[in-house]
Coordinates of C-alpha atoms and ligand atoms in Angstrom, one line a residue:
X1 CA 0.0 0.0 0.0
X2 CA 2.7 2.3 1.0
X3 CA 4.7 1.4 -2.1
X4 CA 1.7 2.2 -4.2
X5 CA 1.2 5.5 -2.6
X6 CA 4.9 6.3 -3.2
X7 CA 4.6 5.4 -6.8
X8 CA 1.5 7.5 -7.2
X9 CA 3.2 10.4 -5.5
X10 CA 6.2 10.0 -7.9
X11 CA 3.8 9.9 -10.8
X12 CA 2.2 13.0 -9.7
X13 CA 5.6 14.7 -9.3
X14 CA 6.5 13.6 -12.8
X15 CA 3.3 15.0 -14.2
X16 CA 3.7 18.2 -12.4
X17 CA 7.2 18.5 -13.7
X18 CA 6.1 18.0 -17.3
X19 CA 3.3 20.4 -16.9
X20 CA 5.5 23.1 -15.5
X21 CA 8.1 22.6 -18.1
X22 CA 5.5 22.7 -20.9
X23 CA 4.2 25.9 -19.5
X24 CA 7.7 27.3 -19.4
X25 CA 8.1 26.4 -23.1
X26 CA 5.0 28.1 -24.1
X27 CA 5.9 31.7 -23.2
X28 CA 9.1 31.8 -25.3
X29 CA 7.4 30.0 -28.1
X30 CA 4.5 32.5 -28.1
X31 CA 7.2 35.2 -28.1
X32 CA 8.7 33.6 -31.2
X33 CA 5.5 33.0 -33.0
X34 CA 3.8 36.3 -32.5
X35 CA 6.7 38.6 -33.7
X36 CA 7.3 36.2 -36.5
X37 CA 3.7 36.5 -37.6
X38 CA 4.0 40.2 -37.4
X39 CA 7.2 40.1 -39.5
X40 CA 5.6 37.9 -42.1
X41 CA 2.7 40.3 -42.4
X42 CA 5.1 43.2 -43.0
X43 CA 7.6 41.4 -45.3
X44 CA 7.1 42.0 -49.0
X45 CA 10.1 40.0 -50.4
X46 CA 8.7 36.7 -51.5
X47 CA 11.8 34.6 -50.7
X48 CA 12.2 35.9 -47.3
X49 CA 8.5 35.5 -46.6
X50 CA 8.8 31.8 -47.6
X51 CA 11.8 31.2 -45.2
X52 CA 10.0 33.0 -42.4
X53 CA 6.9 30.9 -43.0
X54 CA 9.0 27.7 -42.6
X55 CA 10.3 28.9 -39.3
X56 CA 6.8 29.7 -38.2
X57 CA 5.6 26.3 -39.2
X58 CA 8.2 24.6 -37.1
X59 CA 7.6 26.9 -34.1
X60 CA 3.9 26.1 -34.4
X61 CA 4.7 22.4 -34.6
X62 CA 6.7 22.7 -31.4
X63 CA 3.9 24.6 -29.8
X64 CA 1.5 21.8 -30.9
X65 CA 3.7 19.2 -29.2
X66 CA 3.9 21.2 -26.0
X67 CA 0.1 21.7 -26.0
X68 CA -0.3 18.0 -26.5
X69 CA 1.6 17.4 -23.3
X70 CA -0.6 19.8 -21.4
X71 CA -3.8 18.2 -22.9
X72 CA -2.5 14.9 -21.9
X73 CA -2.0 15.9 -18.3
X74 CA -5.5 17.4 -18.2
X75 CA -7.0 14.3 -19.6
X76 CA -5.1 12.0 -17.2
X77 CA -6.2 14.1 -14.3
X78 CA -9.8 13.8 -15.4
X79 CA -9.9 17.6 -15.6
X80 CA -11.6 17.7 -19.0
X81 CA -15.3 18.4 -19.5
X82 CA -17.3 18.3 -22.7
X83 CA -18.4 21.6 -24.1
X84 CA -21.0 20.7 -26.6
X85 CA -22.3 23.2 -29.1
X86 CA -24.3 22.8 -32.3
X87 CA -21.9 22.8 -35.1
X88 CA -22.6 22.9 -38.9
X89 CA -21.0 19.5 -39.3
X90 CA -20.2 19.5 -43.0
X91 CA -18.2 22.7 -42.9
X92 CA -16.7 21.8 -39.6
X93 CA -15.2 18.6 -41.0
X94 CA -14.2 20.1 -44.3
X95 CA -12.4 23.0 -42.6
X96 CA -10.5 20.6 -40.4
X97 CA -9.4 18.6 -43.4
X98 CA -8.6 21.7 -45.5
X99 CA -6.2 22.7 -42.7
X100 CA -3.9 19.9 -44.0
X101 CA -4.1 20.8 -47.6
X102 CA -0.8 22.4 -47.7
X103 CA 1.1 19.8 -45.7
X104 CA -0.3 17.0 -47.9
X105 CA 0.7 18.9 -51.0
X106 CA 4.2 19.2 -49.7
X107 CA 4.2 15.4 -49.3
X108 CA 2.6 14.9 -52.7
X109 CA -0.3 13.1 -51.0
X110 CA -3.8 13.4 -52.3
X111 CA -6.2 14.5 -49.6
X112 CA -9.9 13.9 -50.2
X113 CA -12.9 14.7 -48.1
X114 CA -16.3 13.1 -48.7
X115 CA -19.0 14.4 -46.4
X116 CA -22.6 13.1 -46.8
X117 CA -24.1 15.9 -44.8
X118 CA -26.3 18.8 -46.0
X119 CA -24.8 22.3 -45.6
X120 CA -27.3 23.1 -42.8
X121 CA -27.0 19.9 -40.8
X122 CA -26.1 20.6 -37.2
X123 CA -24.4 18.2 -34.8
X124 CA -23.6 18.6 -31.2
X125 CA -20.0 18.2 -30.4
X126 CA -17.0 19.7 -28.6
X127 CA -15.5 21.6 -31.4
X128 CA -12.1 22.2 -29.8
X129 CA -11.6 18.6 -28.8
X130 CA -12.8 17.3 -32.2
X131 CA -10.4 19.6 -33.9
X132 CA -7.6 18.0 -31.9
X133 CA -8.9 14.6 -32.9
X134 CA -8.7 15.5 -36.6
X135 CA -5.3 17.1 -36.2
X136 CA -4.0 13.9 -34.6
X137 CA -5.5 11.5 -37.1
X138 CA -4.6 13.5 -40.1
X139 CA -1.0 14.4 -39.0
X140 CA -0.4 10.7 -38.3
X141 CA -1.9 9.7 -41.7
X142 CA 0.4 12.2 -43.5
X143 CA 3.4 11.1 -41.3
X144 CA 3.0 7.4 -42.1
X145 CA 2.0 7.7 -45.8
X146 CA 4.7 7.8 -48.4
X147 CA 4.8 10.3 -51.2
X148 CA 2.1 9.7 -53.8
X149 CA -0.3 8.2 -51.3
X150 CA -3.9 9.0 -50.7
X151 CA -5.7 10.0 -47.6
X152 CA -9.5 9.9 -47.5
X153 CA -11.8 11.3 -44.9
X154 CA -15.4 10.1 -45.1
X155 CA -18.2 11.1 -42.9
X156 CA -22.0 10.7 -42.7
X157 CA -25.0 10.0 -40.5
X158 CA -25.5 6.7 -38.8
X159 CA -29.1 5.7 -39.5
X160 CA -30.8 2.7 -38.1
X161 CA -34.3 1.4 -39.0
X162 CA -35.3 1.3 -35.4
X163 CA -35.2 5.1 -35.0
X164 CA -37.5 5.8 -38.0
X165 CA -34.7 7.2 -40.0
X166 CA -33.6 9.6 -37.3
X167 CA -29.8 9.5 -37.2
X168 CA -28.3 8.0 -34.0
X169 CA -25.0 9.6 -34.6
X170 CA -22.2 10.3 -37.1
X171 CA -19.5 8.1 -38.4
X172 CA -16.1 9.5 -39.6
X173 CA -13.2 7.5 -41.1
X174 CA -9.7 8.6 -41.9
X175 CA -8.0 6.2 -44.2
X176 CA -4.6 6.2 -45.7
X177 CA -2.5 4.2 -48.1
X178 CA 0.5 4.3 -45.8
X179 CA 2.8 1.8 -44.1
X180 CA 0.1 0.3 -42.0
X181 CA 0.2 -1.1 -38.5
X182 CA 1.2 -4.7 -37.6
X183 CA -1.7 -6.8 -36.2
X184 CA 0.1 -7.3 -32.8
X185 CA 0.2 -3.5 -32.3
X186 CA -3.4 -2.8 -33.2
X187 CA -4.8 -3.2 -29.8
X188 CA -2.0 -1.1 -28.1
X189 CA -1.8 2.0 -30.2
X190 CA -4.4 3.9 -28.1
X191 CA -2.3 3.3 -25.0
X192 CA -0.2 6.2 -23.9
X193 CA 3.4 6.4 -25.1
X194 CA 2.9 3.4 -27.4
X195 CA 4.6 3.5 -30.7
X196 CA 4.5 0.6 -33.2
X197 CA 7.8 -1.2 -33.9
X198 CA 6.9 -0.6 -37.5
X199 CA 7.4 3.0 -37.2
X200 CA 9.8 3.4 -34.2
X201 CA 12.9 2.8 -36.3
X202 CA 11.8 5.0 -39.1
X203 CA 12.7 8.6 -39.4
X204 CA 9.1 9.3 -39.9
X205 CA 8.2 9.0 -36.3
X206 CA 9.1 12.1 -34.2
X207 CA 6.0 11.8 -32.0
X208 CA 5.7 10.9 -28.4
X209 CA 3.0 8.3 -28.6
X210 CA 0.3 10.3 -26.9
X211 CA -1.7 11.6 -29.9
X212 CA -3.9 8.6 -30.2
X213 CA -4.3 8.2 -26.5
X214 CA -5.6 11.8 -26.4
X215 CA -7.8 11.1 -29.4
X216 CA -9.4 8.1 -27.7
X217 CA -9.8 10.1 -24.5
X218 CA -11.7 12.9 -26.4
X219 CA -13.9 10.4 -28.2
X220 CA -14.6 8.6 -24.9
X221 CA -15.7 11.9 -23.5
X222 CA -18.2 12.2 -26.3
X223 CA -19.3 8.7 -25.5
X224 CA -18.2 7.6 -29.0
X225 CA -16.1 4.8 -30.3
X226 CA -12.8 4.6 -32.2
X227 CA -11.3 1.6 -33.9
X228 CA -8.6 0.9 -36.3
X229 CA -8.3 -1.4 -39.2
X230 CA -4.9 -1.8 -40.9
X231 CA -2.9 -4.0 -43.3
X232 CA 0.8 -3.6 -43.2
X233 CA 2.1 -2.2 -46.4
X234 CA -1.4 -1.2 -47.6
X235 CA -2.7 1.3 -45.2
X236 CA -4.8 2.1 -42.1
X237 CA -8.3 3.3 -41.4
X238 CA -9.3 5.0 -38.2
X239 CA -13.1 4.8 -37.8
X240 CA -14.9 6.7 -35.2
X241 CA -18.5 7.2 -34.2
X242 CA -20.1 9.9 -32.2
X243 CA -23.6 9.5 -30.8
X244 CA -26.2 12.2 -31.3
X245 CA -27.0 14.3 -28.3
X246 CA -30.6 15.0 -27.9
X247 CA -31.4 18.4 -29.2
X248 CA -33.5 19.1 -26.2
X249 CA -30.5 18.6 -23.9
X250 CA -29.2 22.0 -23.0
X251 CA -25.8 22.9 -24.3
X252 CA -23.2 22.1 -21.8
X253 CA -22.4 25.7 -21.0
X254 CA -19.1 26.5 -19.6
X255 CA -20.7 28.4 -16.7
X256 CA -21.9 25.2 -15.3
X257 CA -18.3 24.4 -14.5
X258 CA -17.7 27.4 -12.4
X259 CA -15.7 28.6 -10.6
X260 CA -13.0 27.9 -13.2
X261 CA -15.4 28.8 -16.0
X262 CA -12.8 30.7 -18.0
X263 CA -10.4 27.8 -18.0
X264 CA -13.0 25.6 -19.5
X265 CA -13.8 27.9 -22.4
X266 CA -10.3 28.5 -23.3
X267 CA -8.1 26.0 -21.9
X268 CA -5.3 26.4 -24.3
X269 CA -2.9 28.7 -22.8
X270 CA -4.0 29.7 -19.3
X271 CA -4.6 27.7 -16.3
X272 CA -4.8 30.6 -14.0
X273 CA -8.1 32.3 -13.5
X274 CA -6.5 35.3 -11.7
X275 CA -5.3 36.7 -15.0
X276 CA -7.2 39.6 -16.5
X277 CA -9.7 38.3 -19.0
X278 CA -10.0 40.0 -22.4
X279 CA -12.7 39.3 -24.8
X280 CA -11.8 39.8 -28.5
X281 CA -14.6 39.9 -31.1
X282 CA -13.5 39.9 -34.7
X283 CA -14.8 38.1 -37.8
X284 CA -11.6 37.7 -39.6
X285 CA -10.3 34.4 -38.4
X286 CA -6.7 35.0 -39.2
X287 CA -6.6 38.3 -37.5
X288 CA -8.5 36.9 -34.5
X289 CA -5.9 34.2 -34.3
X290 CA -3.1 36.6 -34.5
X291 CA -4.6 38.9 -31.8
X292 CA -5.3 35.9 -29.5
X293 CA -1.8 34.6 -29.9
X294 CA -0.3 37.9 -29.1
X295 CA -2.6 38.9 -26.2
X296 CA -2.4 35.6 -24.4
X297 CA 1.1 36.2 -23.4
X298 CA -0.3 38.5 -20.8
X299 CA -4.0 37.9 -20.6
X300 CA -6.6 35.3 -20.5
X301 CA -8.2 35.6 -24.0
X302 CA -11.6 34.6 -25.0
X303 CA -13.0 35.1 -28.5
X304 CA -16.2 35.4 -30.5
X305 CA -16.7 35.8 -34.2
X306 CA -19.5 38.4 -34.2
X307 CA -21.2 41.0 -32.0
X308 CA -24.2 38.9 -31.2
X309 CA -22.1 36.0 -29.9
X310 CA -19.8 38.4 -28.1
X311 CA -22.8 40.1 -26.4
X312 CA -24.2 36.8 -25.2
X313 CA -20.9 35.6 -23.9
X314 CA -20.0 38.9 -22.3
X315 CA -23.2 38.9 -20.3
X316 CA -22.4 35.5 -19.1
X317 CA -18.6 35.6 -18.5
X318 CA -18.1 39.1 -17.4
X319 CA -14.6 39.8 -19.0
X320 CA -12.4 42.6 -17.7
X321 CA -12.2 44.2 -21.1
X322 CA -13.6 43.9 -24.5
X323 CA -11.9 44.5 -27.8
X324 CA -14.1 44.5 -30.9
X325 CA -13.7 45.1 -34.6
X326 CA -16.3 47.4 -36.1
X327 CA -17.0 45.5 -39.3
X328 CA -18.7 42.3 -38.4
X329 CA -21.7 40.3 -39.6
X330 CA -25.0 40.1 -37.7
X331 CA -24.2 42.9 -35.2
X332 CA -21.5 45.4 -36.0
X333 CA -19.0 46.7 -33.5
X334 CA -20.9 49.9 -32.8
X335 CA -24.1 48.1 -32.1
X336 CA -22.3 45.6 -30.0
X337 CA -20.6 48.3 -28.0
X338 CA -23.9 50.2 -27.5
X339 CA -25.6 47.0 -26.4
X340 CA -22.8 46.4 -23.8
X341 CA -22.9 49.9 -22.5
X342 CA -26.6 50.0 -22.0
X343 CA -27.0 46.6 -20.4
X344 CA -26.6 46.8 -16.6
X345 CA -25.0 43.3 -16.6
X346 CA -22.0 44.4 -18.6
X347 CA -22.0 48.3 -18.8
X348 CA -18.9 48.5 -16.5
X349 CA -16.7 46.6 -18.9
X350 CA -14.1 48.8 -20.7
X351 CA -14.6 48.6 -24.4
X352 CA -12.0 49.2 -27.2
X353 CA -13.3 49.5 -30.8
X354 CA -11.1 48.7 -33.7
X355 CA -12.2 51.0 -36.5
X356 CA -11.3 50.6 -40.1
X357 CA -10.3 54.2 -40.8
X358 CA -8.8 57.1 -39.0
X359 CA -11.5 59.5 -39.8
X360 CA -13.0 61.8 -37.2
X361 CA -16.4 60.4 -38.2
X362 CA -15.6 56.9 -37.0
X363 CA -14.1 58.3 -33.9
X364 CA -17.2 60.2 -33.0
X365 CA -19.3 57.2 -33.9
X366 CA -17.1 55.1 -31.6
X367 CA -17.6 57.5 -28.7
X368 CA -21.3 57.8 -29.4
X369 CA -21.6 54.1 -29.1
X370 CA -20.0 54.4 -25.6
X371 CA -16.6 53.0 -26.4
X372 CA -13.9 53.9 -23.8
X373 CA -11.3 53.9 -26.5
X374 CA -10.8 53.3 -30.2
X375 CA -7.9 52.4 -32.4
X376 CA -7.8 52.7 -36.2
X377 CA -6.7 49.7 -38.1
X378 CA -4.0 48.9 -39.1
X379 CA -2.4 49.6 -35.8
X380 CA 0.8 48.9 -34.0
X381 CA 0.2 46.1 -31.5
X382 CA 2.2 48.0 -28.9
X383 CA -0.4 50.9 -29.1
X384 CA -3.2 48.5 -28.4
X385 CA -1.2 47.0 -25.6
X386 CA -0.6 50.3 -23.9
X387 CA -4.2 51.3 -24.4
X388 CA -5.4 48.1 -22.6
X389 CA -3.1 48.8 -19.7
X390 CA -4.3 52.4 -19.5
X391 CA -7.9 51.3 -19.3
X392 CA -7.1 48.7 -16.7
X393 CA -5.1 51.1 -14.7
X394 CA -7.9 53.7 -14.8
X395 CA -10.2 51.0 -13.4
X396 CA -7.8 50.4 -10.5
X397 CA -7.4 54.1 -9.8
X398 CA -11.2 54.5 -9.7
X399 CA -11.4 51.7 -7.2
X400 CA -8.6 53.1 -5.2
X401 CA -10.3 56.4 -5.0
X402 CA -13.5 54.8 -3.7
X403 CA -11.4 53.3 -0.9
X404 CA -9.5 56.5 -0.1
X405 CA -12.0 59.3 -0.5
X406 CA -14.5 60.2 2.2
X407 CA -17.0 61.6 -0.3
X408 CA -17.7 59.4 -3.3
X409 CA -18.7 61.0 -6.5
X410 CA -20.4 58.4 -8.7
X411 CA -19.4 60.4 -11.8
X412 CA -15.8 59.9 -11.0
X413 CA -15.9 56.3 -10.3
X414 CA -18.0 55.0 -13.1
X415 CA -17.6 54.8 -16.9
X416 CA -21.2 54.7 -18.1
X417 CA -24.3 56.7 -17.3
X418 CA -26.0 53.4 -16.3
X419 CA -23.4 52.7 -13.7
X420 CA -23.3 56.2 -12.5
X421 CA -27.1 56.0 -11.8
X422 CA -26.6 52.7 -10.1
X423 CA -23.9 54.1 -7.7
X424 CA -26.0 57.2 -7.1
X425 CA -28.9 55.0 -6.0
X426 CA -26.7 52.7 -3.9
X427 CA -25.2 55.7 -2.0
X428 CA -28.6 57.3 -1.4
X429 CA -30.1 54.1 0.0
X430 CA -27.2 53.6 2.3
X431 CA -27.5 57.2 3.3
X432 CA -31.2 56.9 4.0
X433 CA -30.6 53.9 6.2
X434 CA -27.4 55.0 7.8
X435 CA -28.6 54.4 11.4
X436 CA -30.7 51.4 10.6
X437 CA -28.8 48.4 12.1
X438 CA -31.1 46.0 10.3
X439 CA -30.3 47.3 6.9
X440 CA -28.1 44.8 5.2
X441 CA -27.1 43.8 1.6
X442 CA -30.2 41.8 1.2
X443 CA -32.4 44.8 1.9
X444 CA -30.2 47.0 -0.2
X445 CA -30.3 44.8 -3.3
X446 CA -34.1 44.5 -2.8
X447 CA -34.4 48.3 -2.7
X448 CA -32.2 48.5 -5.8
X449 CA -34.4 45.9 -7.6
X450 CA -31.3 44.0 -8.7
X451 CA -30.7 40.3 -8.2
X452 CA -28.2 39.7 -5.5
X453 CA -25.6 37.9 -7.7
X454 CA -25.7 40.7 -10.3
X455 CA -25.5 43.3 -7.6
X456 CA -22.4 41.6 -6.2
X457 CA -20.8 41.4 -9.6
X458 CA -21.5 45.1 -10.3
X459 CA -20.1 46.3 -7.0
X460 CA -17.0 44.2 -7.4
X461 CA -16.5 45.6 -10.9
X462 CA -17.1 49.2 -10.0
X463 CA -15.9 49.5 -6.4
X464 CA -13.6 46.4 -6.2
X465 CA -15.5 45.5 -3.1
X466 CA -18.3 43.2 -2.1
X467 CA -21.6 45.0 -1.4
X468 CA -21.3 44.4 2.3
X469 CA -17.7 45.7 2.5
X470 CA -18.8 48.7 0.5
X471 CA -21.7 49.4 2.7
X472 CA -19.6 49.1 5.8
X473 CA -16.9 51.4 4.4
X474 CA -19.5 54.1 3.7
X475 CA -20.8 53.8 7.3
X476 CA -17.2 54.0 8.7
X477 CA -16.4 57.0 6.6
X478 CA -19.5 58.7 7.9
X479 CA -18.4 57.8 11.4
X480 CA -15.0 59.3 10.8
X481 CA -16.6 62.6 9.7
X482 CA -18.7 62.6 12.9
X483 CA -15.7 61.9 15.0
X484 CA -13.9 64.9 13.7
X485 CA -16.8 67.0 14.9
X486 CA -16.3 65.9 18.4
X487 CA -19.9 66.4 19.2
X488 CA -20.9 62.8 20.0
X489 CA -19.4 59.9 21.9
X490 CA -17.9 56.9 20.2
X491 CA -20.9 54.8 21.3
X492 CA -23.4 57.3 20.0
X493 CA -21.6 57.5 16.6
X494 CA -21.5 53.7 16.4
X495 CA -25.3 53.7 16.6
X496 CA -25.7 56.6 14.3
X497 CA -23.9 54.7 11.5
X498 CA -25.8 51.5 12.1
X499 CA -23.6 49.3 14.2
X500 CA -25.4 47.9 17.2
X501 CA -22.3 46.7 19.0
X502 CA -19.7 49.5 19.6
X503 CA -17.0 46.8 20.0
X504 CA -17.5 45.6 16.4
X505 CA -17.7 49.2 15.3
X506 CA -14.3 49.9 16.9
X507 CA -12.6 46.9 15.5
X508 CA -13.8 47.6 11.9
X509 CA -12.9 51.2 12.3
X510 CA -9.4 50.3 13.4
X511 CA -9.1 47.9 10.4
X512 CA -10.0 50.7 8.0
X513 CA -8.3 53.8 9.6
X514 CA -5.4 52.1 11.5
X515 CA -6.5 53.5 14.8
X516 CA -9.4 53.3 17.2
X517 CA -12.4 55.7 16.9
X518 CA -11.3 57.6 20.1
X519 CA -7.7 57.9 18.8
X520 CA -9.1 59.2 15.6
X521 CA -11.3 61.7 17.4
X522 CA -8.3 62.8 19.4
X523 CA -6.0 63.2 16.4
X524 CA -8.5 65.1 14.2
X525 CA -9.7 67.4 17.0
X526 CA -10.6 70.7 15.7
X527 CA -10.7 69.7 12.0
X528 CA -13.9 70.5 10.2
X529 CA -16.6 67.9 10.4
Ligands
ADP601 P1 2.9 9.6 -32.2 O1 3.0 10.9 -31.5 O2 4.0 8.7 -31.9 O3 2.4 9.7 -33.6 P2 0.3 8.5 -31.7 O4 -0.4 8.1 -30.4 O5 -0.4 9.5 -32.5 O6 1.7 9.0 -31.3 O7 0.5 7.2 -32.5 C1 1.0 6.0 -31.9 C2 1.6 5.1 -32.9 O8 0.6 4.5 -33.7 C3 2.5 5.8 -33.8 O9 3.8 6.0 -33.2 C4 2.6 4.8 -35.0 O10 3.4 3.8 -34.6 C5 1.2 4.3 -35.0 N1 0.3 5.0 -36.0 C6 -0.6 5.9 -35.7 N2 -1.3 6.3 -36.8 C7 -0.7 5.6 -37.8 C8 -1.0 5.5 -39.2 N3 -1.9 6.3 -39.8 N4 -0.3 4.6 -40.0 C9 0.6 3.9 -39.4 N5 0.9 3.9 -38.1 C10 0.3 4.7 -37.3

């Protein structure tokens, strides 16, 4: 027993070591990839661009391996959840295959995709995980198929008579005409670290033997199946099935996995939830990818492809800042910004609009929409970076001034009229109930007509304090003013500001002002009330 525990402990240490090291690799890699992407965008010379792109491909390959290690760790630790969403299945598969167009061309391999779905067919799956599945299967197929070979991806509905033609799931196969897998290896290749003897000695195999293990793990999470058929020298076929999830079943929303909700949406780069979360909305996939890559060196980055999606998600996930392009389908950036700034749930979130042109017209439109800042495209990423910091610093300054100042001016501490009105109301309710010892957060949020959890969120966002801390600090500040006047005893003041036990009053007061109420009265004697 003890021995087993020791082994487990050692295993855990090894895992942790791998995870830490992988994380360490990612930052410098991101710092290579992002400037490289920038450089490629700027470079005009064709030859140089080609060379740089090769470097970029290799750096990305390295990043992919490192990510695979992290995925592996997460899967081993059972830390993965399914995040189902309804996906247009035809284009989803085709895009995943197209991703390998170039690589297969380089290897003179024909890559074909035959999808028997209609364009509008939707299927519930975890898009991120299934993308990894495709990446693993297709990169293996290319790796183990000699030049001139053929790789075919086929996909379609699984229909059985018993369900009246209603599909029970989908079936996908990835077949190659490659070197194949010896029969004795077939049952092992989904085991972690396993590599077939067939491929181990060849130069082809630079992998680590975790790709298929991950693939199976992701398919298992979907409650699907994966099997392999192979004939050495002829080729291999990986066949997988995914069951249909009842459309009535609610999407597995990331919020259900709180408190680490952000981790679950975007589990690629960040494990920490204490990082500032930035939401980027942009319909150009390449540009979005570029921004994400670059921002995630410092921030936790979440993305959406249009304003409507961005709005829904912002309401739910409460990011620290939003960056949005202006030109987007469904809901453009101006409308998106306006919707954010007029919705109590998210009006406090700083908003940067990326406008197409530098005209004063787009500037005024941006400010009309309520944007806190705007940047004209194309822009220098450093400018965006410093703008983000500025806005975050301003937020901190505002919170700090709430803590320090005796008199709070809602105008100074909020960024939208809606929030200003909210703070005005909060202050006046507290003021009205200053001596009411029964008046607590429950009563305050009822007076405000706001649900407690939203109220909590808003106060945290605006004041950086919980509603009860905020309410108490207002009472203590009033007490300090009264103490300066020297007209009432400490006990009287404690009652006047709604504390029914002077002892509590004194200890909270000391915590806030660093001295007891009587010391404070003594020290400020003669100052104006
Ligand atoms: P690796 O990172 O080594 O590719 P995988 O888990 O993806 O790890 O694959 C495990 C092993 O299965 C590979 O090393 C290889 O021996 C074998 N294999 C996987 N896919 C194929 C394929 N399409 N053709 C031949 N062998 C394959």
